[in-house]
XYZ file of C-alpha atoms in Angstrom:
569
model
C 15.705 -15.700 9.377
C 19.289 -16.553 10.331
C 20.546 -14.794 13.291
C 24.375 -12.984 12.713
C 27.494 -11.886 14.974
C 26.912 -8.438 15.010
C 28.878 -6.121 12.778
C 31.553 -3.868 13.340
C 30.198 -0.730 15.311
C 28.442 2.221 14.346
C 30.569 4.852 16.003
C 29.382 5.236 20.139
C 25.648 4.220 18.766
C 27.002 0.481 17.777
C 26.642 -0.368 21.708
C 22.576 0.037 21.399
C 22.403 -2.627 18.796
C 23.156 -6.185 20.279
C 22.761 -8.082 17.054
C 21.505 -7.867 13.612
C 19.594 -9.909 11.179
C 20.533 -9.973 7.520
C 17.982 -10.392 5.054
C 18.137 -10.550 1.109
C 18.704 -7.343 -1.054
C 15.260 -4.900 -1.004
C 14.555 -6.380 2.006
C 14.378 -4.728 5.569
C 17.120 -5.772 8.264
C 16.811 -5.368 11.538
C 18.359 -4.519 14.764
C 17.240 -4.319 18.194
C 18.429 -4.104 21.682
C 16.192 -3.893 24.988
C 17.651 -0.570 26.545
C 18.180 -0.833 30.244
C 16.180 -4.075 31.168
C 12.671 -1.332 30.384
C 9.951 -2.400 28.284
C 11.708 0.146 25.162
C 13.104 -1.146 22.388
C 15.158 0.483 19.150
C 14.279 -0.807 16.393
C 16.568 -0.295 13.057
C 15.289 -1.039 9.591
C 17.381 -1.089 7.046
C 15.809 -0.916 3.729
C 18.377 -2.364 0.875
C 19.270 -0.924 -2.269
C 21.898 -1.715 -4.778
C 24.978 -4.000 -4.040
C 25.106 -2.580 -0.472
C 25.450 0.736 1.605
C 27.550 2.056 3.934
C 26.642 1.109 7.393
C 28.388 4.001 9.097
C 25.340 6.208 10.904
C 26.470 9.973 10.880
C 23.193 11.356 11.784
C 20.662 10.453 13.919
C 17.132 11.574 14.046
C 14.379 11.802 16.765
C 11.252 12.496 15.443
C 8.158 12.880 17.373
C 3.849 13.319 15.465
C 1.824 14.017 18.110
C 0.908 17.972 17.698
C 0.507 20.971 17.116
C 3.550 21.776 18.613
C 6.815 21.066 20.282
C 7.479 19.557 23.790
C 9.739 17.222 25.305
C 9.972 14.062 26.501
C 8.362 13.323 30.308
C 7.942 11.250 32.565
C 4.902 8.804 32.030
C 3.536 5.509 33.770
C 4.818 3.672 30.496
C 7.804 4.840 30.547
C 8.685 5.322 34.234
C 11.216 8.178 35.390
C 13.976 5.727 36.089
C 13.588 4.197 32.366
C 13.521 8.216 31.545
C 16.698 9.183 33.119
C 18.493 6.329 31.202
C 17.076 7.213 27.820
C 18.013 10.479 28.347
C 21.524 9.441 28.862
C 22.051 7.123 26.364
C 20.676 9.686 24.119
C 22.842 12.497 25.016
C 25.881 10.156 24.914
C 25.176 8.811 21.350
C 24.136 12.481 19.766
C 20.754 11.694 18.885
C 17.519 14.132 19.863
C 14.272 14.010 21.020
C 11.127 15.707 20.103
C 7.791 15.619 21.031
C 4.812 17.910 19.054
C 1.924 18.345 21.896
C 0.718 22.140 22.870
C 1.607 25.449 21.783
C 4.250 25.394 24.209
C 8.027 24.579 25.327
C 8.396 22.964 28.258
C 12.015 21.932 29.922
C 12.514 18.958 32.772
C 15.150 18.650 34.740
C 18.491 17.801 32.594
C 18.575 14.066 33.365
C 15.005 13.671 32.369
C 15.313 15.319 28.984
C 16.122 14.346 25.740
C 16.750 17.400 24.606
C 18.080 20.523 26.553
C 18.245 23.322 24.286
C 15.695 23.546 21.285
C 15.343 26.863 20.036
C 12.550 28.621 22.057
C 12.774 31.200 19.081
C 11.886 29.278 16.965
C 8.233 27.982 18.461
C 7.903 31.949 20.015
C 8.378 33.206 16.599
C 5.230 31.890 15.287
C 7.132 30.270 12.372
C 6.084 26.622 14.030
C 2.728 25.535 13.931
C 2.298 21.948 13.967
C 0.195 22.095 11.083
C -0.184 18.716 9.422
C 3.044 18.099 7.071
C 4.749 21.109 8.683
C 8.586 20.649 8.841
C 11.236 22.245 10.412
C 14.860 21.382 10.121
C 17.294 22.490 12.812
C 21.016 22.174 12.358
C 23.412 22.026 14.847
C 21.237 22.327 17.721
C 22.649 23.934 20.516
C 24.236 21.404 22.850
C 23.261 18.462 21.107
C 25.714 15.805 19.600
C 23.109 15.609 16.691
C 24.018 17.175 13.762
C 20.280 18.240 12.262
C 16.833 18.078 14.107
C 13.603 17.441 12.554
C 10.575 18.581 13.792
C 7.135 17.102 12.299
C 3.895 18.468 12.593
C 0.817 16.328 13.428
C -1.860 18.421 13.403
C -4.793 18.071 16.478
C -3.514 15.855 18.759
C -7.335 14.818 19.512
C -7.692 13.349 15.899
C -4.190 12.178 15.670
C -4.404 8.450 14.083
C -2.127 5.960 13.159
C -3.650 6.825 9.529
C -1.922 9.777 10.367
C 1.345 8.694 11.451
C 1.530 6.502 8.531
C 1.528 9.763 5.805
C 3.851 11.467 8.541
C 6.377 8.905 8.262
C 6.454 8.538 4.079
C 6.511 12.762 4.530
C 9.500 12.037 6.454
C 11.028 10.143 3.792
C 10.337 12.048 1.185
C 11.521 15.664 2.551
C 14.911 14.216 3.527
C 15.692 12.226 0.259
C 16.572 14.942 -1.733
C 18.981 16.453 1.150
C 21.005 13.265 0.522
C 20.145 11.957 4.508
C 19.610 8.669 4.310
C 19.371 7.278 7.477
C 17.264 8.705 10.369
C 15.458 7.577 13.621
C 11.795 8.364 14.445
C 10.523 8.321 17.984
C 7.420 6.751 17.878
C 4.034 8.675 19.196
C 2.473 7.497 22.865
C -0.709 8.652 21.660
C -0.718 5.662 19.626
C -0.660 1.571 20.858
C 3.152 0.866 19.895
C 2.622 -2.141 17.325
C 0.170 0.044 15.611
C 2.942 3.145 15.420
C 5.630 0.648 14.021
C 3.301 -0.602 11.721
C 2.807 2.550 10.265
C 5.780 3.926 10.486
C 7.175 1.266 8.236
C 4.753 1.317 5.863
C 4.724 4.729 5.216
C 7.997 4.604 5.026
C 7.992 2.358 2.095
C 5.537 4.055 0.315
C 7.886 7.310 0.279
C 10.765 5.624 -0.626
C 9.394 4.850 -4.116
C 9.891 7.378 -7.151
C 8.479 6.681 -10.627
C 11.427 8.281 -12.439
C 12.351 4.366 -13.435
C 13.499 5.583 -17.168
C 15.133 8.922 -16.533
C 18.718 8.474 -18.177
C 20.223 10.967 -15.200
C 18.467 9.164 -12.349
C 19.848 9.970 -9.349
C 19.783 7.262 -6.145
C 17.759 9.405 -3.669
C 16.424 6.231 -1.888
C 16.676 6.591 2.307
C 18.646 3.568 3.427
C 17.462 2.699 7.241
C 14.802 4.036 9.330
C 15.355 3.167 13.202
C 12.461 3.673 15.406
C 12.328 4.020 19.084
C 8.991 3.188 20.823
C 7.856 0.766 24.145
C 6.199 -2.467 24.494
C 6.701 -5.958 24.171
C 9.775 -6.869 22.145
C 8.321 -10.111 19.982
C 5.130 -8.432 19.298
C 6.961 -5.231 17.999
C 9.147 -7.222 16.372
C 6.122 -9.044 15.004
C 4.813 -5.727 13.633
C 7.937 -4.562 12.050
C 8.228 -8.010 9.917
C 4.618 -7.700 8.870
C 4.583 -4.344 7.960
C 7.702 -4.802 5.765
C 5.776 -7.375 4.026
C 3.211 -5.119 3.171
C 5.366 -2.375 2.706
C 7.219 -3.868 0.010
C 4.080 -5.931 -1.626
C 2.231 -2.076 -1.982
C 5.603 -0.933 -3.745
C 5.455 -4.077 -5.822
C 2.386 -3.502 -7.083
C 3.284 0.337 -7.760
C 5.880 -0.789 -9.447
C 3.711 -3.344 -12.344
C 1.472 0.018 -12.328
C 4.411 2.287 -13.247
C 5.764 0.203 -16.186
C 5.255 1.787 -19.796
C 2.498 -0.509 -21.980
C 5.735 -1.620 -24.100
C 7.245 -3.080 -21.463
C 4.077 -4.305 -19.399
C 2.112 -6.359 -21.877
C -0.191 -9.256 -21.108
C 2.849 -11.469 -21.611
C 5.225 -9.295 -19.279
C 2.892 -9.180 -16.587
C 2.231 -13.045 -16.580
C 6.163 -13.289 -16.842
C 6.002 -10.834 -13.320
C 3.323 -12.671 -11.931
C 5.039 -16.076 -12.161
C 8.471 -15.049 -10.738
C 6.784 -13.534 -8.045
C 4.796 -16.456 -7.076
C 7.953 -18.504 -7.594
C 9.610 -16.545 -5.221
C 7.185 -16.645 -2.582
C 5.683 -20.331 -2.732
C 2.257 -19.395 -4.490
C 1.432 -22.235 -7.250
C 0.795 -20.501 -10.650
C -1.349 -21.093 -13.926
C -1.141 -18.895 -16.921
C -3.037 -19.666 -20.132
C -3.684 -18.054 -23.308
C -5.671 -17.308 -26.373
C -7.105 -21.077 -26.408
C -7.560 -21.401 -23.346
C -10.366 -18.631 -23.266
C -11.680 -20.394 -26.168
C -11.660 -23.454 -24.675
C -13.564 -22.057 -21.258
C -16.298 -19.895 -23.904
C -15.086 -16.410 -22.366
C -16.827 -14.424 -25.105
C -16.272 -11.618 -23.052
C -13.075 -11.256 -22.296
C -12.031 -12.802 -26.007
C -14.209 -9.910 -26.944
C -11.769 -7.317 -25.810
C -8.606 -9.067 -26.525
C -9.276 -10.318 -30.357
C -8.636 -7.091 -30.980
C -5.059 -6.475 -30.253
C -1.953 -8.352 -31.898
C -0.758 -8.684 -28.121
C -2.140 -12.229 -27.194
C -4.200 -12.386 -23.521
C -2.713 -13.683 -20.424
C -5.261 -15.195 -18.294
C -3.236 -15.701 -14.424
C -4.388 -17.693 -11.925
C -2.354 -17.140 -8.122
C -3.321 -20.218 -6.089
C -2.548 -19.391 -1.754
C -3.075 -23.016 -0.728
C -1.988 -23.608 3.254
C -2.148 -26.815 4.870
C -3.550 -25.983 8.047
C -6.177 -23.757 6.072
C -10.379 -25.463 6.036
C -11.014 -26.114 2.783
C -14.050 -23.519 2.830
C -13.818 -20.648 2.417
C -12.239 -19.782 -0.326
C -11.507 -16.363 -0.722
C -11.451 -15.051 -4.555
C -9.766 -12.039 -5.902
C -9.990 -11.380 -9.635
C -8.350 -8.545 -11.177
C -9.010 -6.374 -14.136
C -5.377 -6.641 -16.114
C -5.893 -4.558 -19.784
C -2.385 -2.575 -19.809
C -2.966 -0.710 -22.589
C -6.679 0.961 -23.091
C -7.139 2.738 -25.695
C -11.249 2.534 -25.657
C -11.081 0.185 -29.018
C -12.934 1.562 -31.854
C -15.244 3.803 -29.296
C -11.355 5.162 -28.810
C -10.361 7.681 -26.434
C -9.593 11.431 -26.923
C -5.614 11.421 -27.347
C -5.558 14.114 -23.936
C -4.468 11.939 -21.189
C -4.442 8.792 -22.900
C -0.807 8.090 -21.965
C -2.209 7.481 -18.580
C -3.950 4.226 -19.715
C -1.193 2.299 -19.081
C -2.627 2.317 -15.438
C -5.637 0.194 -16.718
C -4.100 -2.936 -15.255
C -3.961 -1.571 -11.715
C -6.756 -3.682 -10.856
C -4.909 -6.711 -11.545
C -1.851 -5.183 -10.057
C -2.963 -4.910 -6.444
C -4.776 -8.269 -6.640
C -0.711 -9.284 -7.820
C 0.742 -7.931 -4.878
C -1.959 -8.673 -2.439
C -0.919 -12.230 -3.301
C 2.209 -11.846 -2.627
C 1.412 -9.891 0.781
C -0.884 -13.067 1.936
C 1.898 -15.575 0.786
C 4.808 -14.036 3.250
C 2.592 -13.564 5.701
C 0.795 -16.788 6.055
C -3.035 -16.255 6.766
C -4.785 -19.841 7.337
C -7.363 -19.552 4.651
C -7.593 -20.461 0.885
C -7.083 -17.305 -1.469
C -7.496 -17.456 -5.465
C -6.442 -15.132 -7.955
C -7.912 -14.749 -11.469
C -5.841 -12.457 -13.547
C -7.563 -11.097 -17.068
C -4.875 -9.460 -18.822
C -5.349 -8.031 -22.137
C -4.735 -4.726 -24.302
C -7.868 -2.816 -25.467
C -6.894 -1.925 -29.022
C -8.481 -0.632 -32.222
C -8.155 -3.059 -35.589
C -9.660 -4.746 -38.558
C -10.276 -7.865 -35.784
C -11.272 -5.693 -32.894
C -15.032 -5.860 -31.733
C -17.466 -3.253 -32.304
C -20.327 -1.080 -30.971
C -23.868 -3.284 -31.995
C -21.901 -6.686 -31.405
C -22.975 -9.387 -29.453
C -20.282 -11.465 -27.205
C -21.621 -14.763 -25.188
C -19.833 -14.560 -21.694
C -18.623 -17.768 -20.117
C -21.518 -17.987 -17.787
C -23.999 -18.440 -20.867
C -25.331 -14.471 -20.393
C -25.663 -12.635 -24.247
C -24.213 -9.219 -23.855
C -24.847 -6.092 -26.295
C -21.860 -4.239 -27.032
C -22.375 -0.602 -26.264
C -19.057 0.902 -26.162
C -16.124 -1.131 -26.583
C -14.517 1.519 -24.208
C -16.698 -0.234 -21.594
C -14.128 -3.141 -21.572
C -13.284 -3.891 -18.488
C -16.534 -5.073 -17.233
C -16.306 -7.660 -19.848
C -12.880 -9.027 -18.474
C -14.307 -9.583 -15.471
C -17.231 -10.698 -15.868
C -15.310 -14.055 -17.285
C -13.092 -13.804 -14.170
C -15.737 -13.837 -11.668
C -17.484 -17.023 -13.317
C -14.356 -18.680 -13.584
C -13.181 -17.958 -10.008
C -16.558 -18.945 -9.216
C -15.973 -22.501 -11.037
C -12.302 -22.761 -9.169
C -14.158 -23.144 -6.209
C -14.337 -19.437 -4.749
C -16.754 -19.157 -2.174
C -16.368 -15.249 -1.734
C -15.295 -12.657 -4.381
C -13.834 -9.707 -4.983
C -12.693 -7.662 -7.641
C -10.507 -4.577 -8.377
C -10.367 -2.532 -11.501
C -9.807 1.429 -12.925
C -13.527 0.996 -14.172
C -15.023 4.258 -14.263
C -14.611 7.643 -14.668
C -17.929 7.945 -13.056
C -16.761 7.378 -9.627
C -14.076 9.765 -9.797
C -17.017 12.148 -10.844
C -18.749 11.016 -7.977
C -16.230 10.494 -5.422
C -12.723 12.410 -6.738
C -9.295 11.320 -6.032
C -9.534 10.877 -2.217
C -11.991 7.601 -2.055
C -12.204 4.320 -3.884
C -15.471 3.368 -4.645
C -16.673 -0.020 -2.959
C -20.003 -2.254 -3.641
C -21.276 -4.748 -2.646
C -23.988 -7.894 -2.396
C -23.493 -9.083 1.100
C -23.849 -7.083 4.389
C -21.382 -9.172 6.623
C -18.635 -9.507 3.922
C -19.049 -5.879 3.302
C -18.570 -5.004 7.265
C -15.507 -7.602 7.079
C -13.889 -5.265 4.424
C -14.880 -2.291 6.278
C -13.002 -3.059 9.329
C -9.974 -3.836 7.014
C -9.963 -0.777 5.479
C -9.552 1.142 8.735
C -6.764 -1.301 9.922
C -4.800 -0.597 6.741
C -5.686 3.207 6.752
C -7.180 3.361 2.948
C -10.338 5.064 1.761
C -13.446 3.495 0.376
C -16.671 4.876 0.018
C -19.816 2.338 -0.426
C -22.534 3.476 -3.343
C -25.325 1.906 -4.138
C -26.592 -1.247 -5.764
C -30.326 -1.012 -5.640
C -32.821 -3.239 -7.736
C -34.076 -0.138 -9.738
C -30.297 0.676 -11.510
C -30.867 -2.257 -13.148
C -33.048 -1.564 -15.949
C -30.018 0.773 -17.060
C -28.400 -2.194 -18.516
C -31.621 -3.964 -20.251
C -30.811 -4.956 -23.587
C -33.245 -5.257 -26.555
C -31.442 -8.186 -28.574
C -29.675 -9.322 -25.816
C -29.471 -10.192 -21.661
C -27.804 -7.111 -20.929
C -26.015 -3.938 -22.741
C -21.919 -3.332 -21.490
C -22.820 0.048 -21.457
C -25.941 1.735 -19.182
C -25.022 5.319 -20.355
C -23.660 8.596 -18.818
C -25.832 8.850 -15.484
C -24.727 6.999 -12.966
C -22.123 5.033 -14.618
C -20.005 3.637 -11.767
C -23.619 1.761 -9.936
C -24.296 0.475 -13.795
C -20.422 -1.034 -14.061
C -21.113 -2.670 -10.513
C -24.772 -3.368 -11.148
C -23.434 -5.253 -14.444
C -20.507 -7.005 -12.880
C -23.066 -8.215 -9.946
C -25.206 -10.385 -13.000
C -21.584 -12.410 -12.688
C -20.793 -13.096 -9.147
C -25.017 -13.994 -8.821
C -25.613 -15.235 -5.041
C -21.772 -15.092 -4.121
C -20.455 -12.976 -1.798
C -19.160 -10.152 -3.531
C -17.190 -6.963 -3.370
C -16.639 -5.008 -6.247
C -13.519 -1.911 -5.540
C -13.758 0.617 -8.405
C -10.409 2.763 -7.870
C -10.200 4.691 -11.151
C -9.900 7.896 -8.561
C -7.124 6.205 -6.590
C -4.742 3.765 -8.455
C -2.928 7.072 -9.641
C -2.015 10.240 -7.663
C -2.724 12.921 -10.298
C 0.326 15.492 -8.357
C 2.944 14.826 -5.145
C 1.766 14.926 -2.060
C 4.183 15.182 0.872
C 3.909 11.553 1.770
C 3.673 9.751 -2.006
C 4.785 10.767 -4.750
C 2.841 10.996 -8.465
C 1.949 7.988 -10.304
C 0.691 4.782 -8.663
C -0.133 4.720 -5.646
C -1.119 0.529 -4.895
C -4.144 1.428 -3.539
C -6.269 -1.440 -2.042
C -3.054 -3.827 -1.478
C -3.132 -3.024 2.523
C -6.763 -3.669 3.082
C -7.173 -7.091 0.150
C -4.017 -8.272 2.916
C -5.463 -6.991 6.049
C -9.436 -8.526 4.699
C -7.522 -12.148 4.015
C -5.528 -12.289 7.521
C -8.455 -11.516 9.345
C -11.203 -13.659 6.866
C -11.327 -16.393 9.453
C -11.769 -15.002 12.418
């Protein structure tokens, strides 16, 4: 990061920002200035599109999530009144505003320790204003204040109020003002909420708004926000420090959203080995992809299984994250379930929906961009990918139900349904992570319908063979503010998938179909630690919600980071 004169002003707001660093197009830059010797900083983010944007600000946005309602800012011990005062004034004189969502009532300080002087009371008195989670009411023009439109957010209980929370709040944020062409806006951070933590996920869930599927629409219109500044206290560095590492993970979700999103024409095996490579390139991870011969070569009957089958030739990927100062144990292995096209083979699916199954590779996808989220961000431990990319098609050469496929570990498997395909994938890319040296494993695939019988659209299943590893995870998930359920792998599921002719059947039938899937991959990862994240439920959001839009949603790319930063500690 090279450090720049600073650029021409931004109207009276250009005296806030002492310098700025530039960073490369889609990236986030950066400005920040230590207001008045106190421990507050502004932070702006500037999130690249195109050849370039203007840089003029003609808005400016406070934003505050605590809830229900609407308050303003006071005095605090963090903040101090003299700290206040100043804010205040620097605030009035640049024609920004400040709000703050706490009771169900309007409260006014003295003029020098307010950010804002005149919000509506009408407005809250009428009952109109809530604070209901997602609530959002746009002022414009309010009365004595330079700023031309105020938002106000609501956050819900202020009791339960999480940085989980904050994080949809923000992409909400995003969202409602993209299609009112705004695209630059400031959000005050929460005190509720430890001020790395709020500028973590702010900026993340700012990314994950900023992202539209609408890649092919002829009449596409640029409705991407441009900068997000946030205002918040603390240490400088370490918010700093959470700003850079939450644009890293930011962009790696959207990365991975955006492998998901592509059309099966244009994300073949091939194409996403092609992705995968100029990624790694770009980032310093070594990379290995093979083909055809090579699963030959290794004896993965399974995965050849599914892939003979399509005229699209297999792309097996492997990611290496090698740091020096990294022990060489343990080796962290994530293997990733890559068909982009499934079409259930000759057990083929009904044609309702089936458009969808372009999504099959999000497995593989998150394990893509998880890669490139531990790369930027430097963990000191050893991560492996394993990549089994494929298309699940029906032919004259495609395997079928009764058929028996040897799997690279030696195991005979009867084939059930060849709709039951993706266990088969992996199953070969757990034994060969497993020979590249992996110590600990997990994997990531759209396996079953079954779980989102069992679980809907709101948790990913997880399962796993080791207690510790599992609590690891656990801990991640909360960090990174995704949803996981654990189900079961008990001894007894096990006879589901008892073959007569062979080791095992790909297929235990309709009751409990997710634990079978997990309770057949688990005959592949044997006594190493293992985690097995089904996400059928979650890899695609079947409608908009006010903080993500349709279509992928990079599920499991926050916590896969968040699980490898923290792996040796």
């Amino acid at each position: 990061m090279t450090v720049e004169k600073p650029v021409r002003q931004h109207g009276d707001i250009g005296a806030a920002f002492a310098q700025r660093w530039q960073m490369n197009r889609n990236h986030v830059q950066a400005e920040v200035k230590i207001l008045a010797e106190s421990a507050v900083a502004v932070f702006r983010l500037e999130i690249a599109v195109g050849g370039g944007h203007d840089t003029d600000i003609h808005l400016h946005f406070l934003i505050a999530a605590h809830g229900p309602n609407f308050f303003f800012l006071q005095n605090s011990q963090e903040l101090g009144l003299h700290f206040q005062r100043q804010l205040a004034d620097f605030i009035e004189e640049n024609g920004a505003a400040i709000g703050r969502l706490e009771q169900s009532c309007l409260r006014s300080e003295r003029a020098s320790e307010c950010a804002i002087k005149d919000i509506p009371a009408d407005v809250v008195a009428s009952g109109e204003v809530t604070g209901k989670m997602f609530e959002t009411t746009l002022l414009h023009r309010p009365s004595k204040l330079k700023a031309k439109r105020l938002l106000l957010l609501g956050g819900g209980k202020a009791k339960t109020f999480s940085a989980s929370d904050l994080r949809k709040l923000s992409g909400a944020v995003v969202r409602f003002l993209k299609p009112r062409g705004i695209r630059t806006f400031t959000f005050l951070a929460p005190e509720s909420i430890q001020s790395d933590e709020a500028v973590k996920a702010i900026v993340e869930g700012a990314f994950v708004g900023n992202f539209d599927p609408d890649t092919y629409k002829s009449d596409r219109k640029d409705q991407k926000v441009d900068s997000v500044s946030i205002v918040t206290h603390g240490d400088h560095p370490r918010l700093q420090k959470a700003m850079d590492e939450a644009r890293i993970v930011g962009e790696s979700q959207n990365f991975t959203r955006d492998l998901v999103n592509e059309p099966s024409n244009r994300m073949t095996p091939t194409i996403l080995a092609e992705r995968a490579r100029k990624m790694a390139q770009e980032v310093g991870l070594k990379v290995e992809v093979y083909g055809a011969d090579k699963l030959k070569e290794l004896k993965m009957g399974a995965f050849w299984g599914v892939a003979q089958g399509s005229d699209e030739p297999p792309a097996l990927i492997v990611l290496r994250y090698e740091p020096a100062d990294a022990p060489a144990t343990p080796v962290l292995g994530l293997v990733g379930k890559g068909v982009t096209f499934d079409t259930g083979g000759i057990s083929i699916k009904p044609a309702d929906g089936m458009e969808k199954m372009k999504y099959d590779m999000a497995g593989a996808a998150a394990m893509i961009g998880a890669m490139r989220g531990i790369a930027l961000l430097k963990p000191k431990v050893r991560v492996t990918a394993v990549i089994c990319a494929t298309e699940n098609m029906p032919s004259g050469k495609a395997q079928k139900p009764g058929d028996i496929q040897i799997a690279m570990s030696g195991k005979s498997i009867e084939i059930i349904n060849t709709d039951a395909e993706g266990r088969l994938v992996l199953a070969d890319g757990l034994c060969y992570a497993r020979q590249l040296g992996c110590t600990h494993l997990i994997d990531a695939a759209t396996l079953t319908g079954a779980v989102v019988v069992a679980l809907g659209y709101v948790n990913a299943g997880v399962f796993a063979n080791d207690e510790k590893m599992y609590e690891r995870f656990s801990r991640a998930v909360i960090e990174a503010g995704e949803k996981f359920w654990r189900l079961p792998l008990d001894d007894e599921y096990k006879e589901n998938i008892r073959s007569n002719i062979a080791d095992i059947v790909n297929s235990g039938g309709r009751w409990g179909g997710a634990v079978n899937a997990a309770m057949f991959l688990k005959e592949f990862a044997e006594d190493t630690p293992w985690l097995h994240l089904d996400i059928a439920g979650t890899a695609w959001m079947e409608e908009n919600k006010p903080w993500i839009a349709k279509g992928p949603s990079g599920i499991a790319v926050r916590s896969l980071v968040e699980f490898a930063r923290e792996f040796n500690n």
